[in-house]
Every structure is written in C-alpha cells, then in structure tokens.
C-alpha cells in the first residue's frame, strides 16, 4: 500500500458511512477504480462489517474477535 492508499484508508470508515464530502468521495472512488489492492481491502472490510452486524446479537468468543481485529488491521496495513 503506497502513501496515497494509506491517506484514503485513514478515511475509509467515514467513506463507508457516507460522512465525507462529495469531492473526497469522488477521489476515493477514482482511486478504488485504479487500485485493485484497495478495492480488495475495501470489500474485505465491508464483508467484515456485515459479519459483525449479523453477529451483533450473538456473543462473540474473545479469541475470535481478537483474531478478526488483527486480520482487519493487517489488511489495512498492507
């Protein structure tokens, strides 16, 4: 992941939540079109969020949660 990727991924949560202005969203969307690595990370994050939402009513084993957090952070840092 290069510096441009890192810059956008610092704001990815806000992007997914629709909290960014149009200009920044357009820049991120353009970057995602050109960067398969970032697209893959974004889709992985979306899947993770969806799984967490589905499991929100169930108790998650602390070990599983810790591994999930590590995997997400590792994906964002590569």
XYZ file of N, CA and C in Angstrom:
234
model
N 0.850 -1.172 0.000
C 0.000 0.000 0.000
C 0.899 1.239 0.000
N 0.692 2.118 -0.949
C 1.508 3.332 -1.029
C 0.908 4.450 -0.170
N 1.548 5.609 -0.189
C 1.094 6.709 0.675
C -0.299 7.208 0.288
N -0.610 7.203 -1.005
C -1.953 7.617 -1.431
C -3.000 6.651 -0.873
N -2.696 5.356 -0.948
C -3.603 4.341 -0.408
C -3.828 4.577 1.084
N -2.754 4.784 1.807
C -2.856 4.992 3.262
C -3.690 6.233 3.582
N -3.474 7.291 2.814
C -4.226 8.529 3.035
C -5.723 8.280 2.915
N -6.127 7.550 1.884
C -7.546 7.283 1.695
C -8.072 6.288 2.719
N -7.263 5.301 3.071
C -7.749 4.309 4.021
C -7.867 4.855 5.438
N -7.210 5.967 5.721
C -7.419 6.619 7.019
C -8.847 7.154 7.124
N -9.483 7.371 5.989
C -10.840 7.936 5.957
C -11.884 6.920 5.505
N -11.490 5.654 5.366
C -12.375 4.668 4.747
C -13.649 4.422 5.549
N -13.548 4.482 6.857
C -14.738 4.282 7.686
C -15.760 5.390 7.427
N -15.264 6.618 7.345
C -16.150 7.746 7.039
C -16.733 7.604 5.627
N -15.926 7.090 4.705
C -16.386 6.854 3.333
C -17.537 5.856 3.332
N -17.355 4.748 4.029
C -18.393 3.717 4.079
C -19.666 4.217 4.757
N -19.516 5.114 5.714
C -20.667 5.643 6.445
C -21.308 6.848 5.749
N -20.752 7.271 4.602
C -21.310 8.403 3.865
C -21.106 9.738 4.547
N -20.013 9.866 5.297
C -19.776 11.079 6.074
C -18.805 12.061 5.418
N -18.298 11.740 4.239
C -17.322 12.608 3.575
C -17.997 13.486 2.532
N -17.345 14.619 2.226
C -17.901 15.491 1.191
C -17.744 14.839 -0.185
N -18.487 15.364 -1.131
C -18.538 14.772 -2.477
C -17.168 14.703 -3.146
N -16.380 15.766 -2.989
C -15.073 15.800 -3.649
C -14.170 14.678 -3.160
N -14.113 14.493 -1.850
C -13.256 13.441 -1.306
C -13.796 12.062 -1.672
N -15.107 11.898 -1.641
C -15.703 10.620 -2.067
C -15.336 10.319 -3.517
N -15.395 11.319 -4.369
C -15.057 11.125 -5.780
C -13.591 10.727 -5.939
N -12.712 11.344 -5.152
C -11.290 10.993 -5.213
C -11.067 9.555 -4.760
N -11.729 9.173 -3.685
C -11.585 7.802 -3.187
C -12.146 6.814 -4.202
N -13.308 7.109 -4.763
C -13.904 6.220 -5.761
C -13.004 6.080 -6.988
N -12.403 7.175 -7.417
C -11.478 7.135 -8.548
C -10.263 6.273 -8.210
N -9.743 6.460 -7.014
C -8.596 5.654 -6.583
C -8.969 4.176 -6.550
N -10.147 3.869 -6.047
C -10.581 2.472 -5.969
C -10.708 1.840 -7.354
N -11.095 2.624 -8.341
C -11.193 2.101 -9.712
C -9.825 1.712 -10.256
N -8.802 2.450 -9.841
C -7.450 2.229 -10.362
C -6.587 1.328 -9.491
N -7.037 0.994 -8.293
C -6.188 0.263 -7.348
C -6.871 -1.029 -6.888
N -6.528 -2.149 -7.505
C -7.158 -3.415 -7.123
C -6.884 -3.802 -5.671
N -5.720 -3.438 -5.167
C -5.391 -3.772 -3.777
C -6.342 -3.062 -2.806
N -6.605 -1.797 -3.053
C -7.519 -1.052 -2.184
C -8.957 -1.540 -2.342
N -9.344 -1.889 -3.571
C -10.689 -2.446 -3.772
C -10.851 -3.723 -2.967
N -9.839 -4.570 -2.994
C -9.890 -5.823 -2.247
C -9.983 -5.559 -0.743
N -9.191 -4.610 -0.254
C -9.246 -4.266 1.173
C -10.613 -3.709 1.553
N -11.165 -2.863 0.697
C -12.479 -2.282 0.969
C -13.549 -3.366 1.020
N -13.527 -4.280 0.071
C -14.516 -5.358 0.064
C -14.351 -6.265 1.279
N -13.124 -6.509 1.667
C -12.874 -7.308 2.865
C -13.446 -6.607 4.098
N -13.241 -5.307 4.173
C -13.774 -4.537 5.296
C -15.299 -4.547 5.280
N -15.900 -4.402 4.113
C -17.366 -4.451 4.008
C -17.906 -5.799 4.475
N -17.246 -6.878 4.052
C -17.678 -8.214 4.477
C -17.533 -8.374 5.989
N -16.447 -7.860 6.530
C -16.215 -7.944 7.972
C -17.289 -7.184 8.735
N -17.613 -5.990 8.273
C -18.655 -5.188 8.918
C -19.986 -5.925 8.863
N -20.297 -6.499 7.716
C -21.556 -7.236 7.568
C -21.600 -8.433 8.512
N -20.503 -9.159 8.606
C -20.456 -10.296 9.533
C -20.637 -9.836 10.974
N -20.014 -8.742 11.325
C -20.147 -8.215 12.689
C -21.585 -7.799 12.974
N -22.233 -7.196 11.997
C -23.637 -6.809 12.182
C -24.515 -8.033 12.399
N -24.257 -9.073 11.615
C -25.044 -10.294 11.758
C -24.820 -10.947 13.113
N -23.626 -10.822 13.623
C -23.287 -11.473 14.879
C -23.518 -10.566 16.085
N -23.985 -9.354 15.855
C -24.134 -8.380 16.933
C -25.012 -8.895 18.064
N -25.988 -9.695 17.734
C -26.886 -10.203 18.762
C -26.341 -11.453 19.434
N -25.330 -12.038 18.843
C -24.722 -13.223 19.425
C -23.446 -12.819 20.155
N -23.099 -13.573 21.168
C -21.857 -13.299 21.876
C -20.703 -13.889 21.075
N -19.688 -13.065 20.848
C -18.529 -13.490 20.079
C -17.419 -13.893 21.041
N -16.824 -15.036 20.766
C -15.698 -15.510 21.560
C -14.584 -14.461 21.507
N -14.030 -14.057 22.657
C -12.983 -13.030 22.675
C -11.778 -13.376 21.798
N -11.411 -14.649 21.711
C -10.291 -15.052 20.864
C -10.580 -14.824 19.392
N -11.806 -15.126 18.989
C -12.215 -14.916 17.596
C -12.216 -13.427 17.284
N -12.728 -12.635 18.197
C -12.772 -11.192 17.995
C -11.362 -10.622 17.868
N -10.447 -11.076 18.705
C -9.060 -10.600 18.649
C -8.420 -10.964 17.309
N -8.649 -12.182 16.822
C -8.092 -12.598 15.527
C -8.696 -11.774 14.390
N -9.983 -11.494 14.478
C -10.651 -10.691 13.465
C -10.061 -9.283 13.416
N -9.876 -8.685 14.574
C -9.290 -7.340 14.632
C -7.892 -7.331 14.026
N -7.076 -8.336 14.381
C -5.717 -8.416 13.830
C -5.756 -8.552 12.309
N -6.656 -9.373 11.802
C -6.749 -9.590 10.357
C -7.139 -8.305 9.629
N -8.084 -7.560 10.186
C -8.507 -6.302 9.563
C -7.366 -5.301 9.572
N -6.702 -5.158 10.712
C -5.584 -4.216 10.800
C -4.457 -4.612 9.855
N -4.176 -5.896 9.758
C -3.124 -6.360 8.851
C -3.498 -6.057 7.404
N -4.757 -6.272 7.047
C -5.204 -5.987 5.679
C -5.074 -4.501 5.358
N -5.355 -3.659 6.328
C -5.267 -2.218 6.105
C -3.827 -1.739 6.013
N -2.915 -2.439 6.646
C -1.514 -2.025 6.658
C -0.704 -2.597 5.503
N -1.302 -3.418 4.668
C -0.559 -3.992 3.530
C -0.944 -3.350 2.256
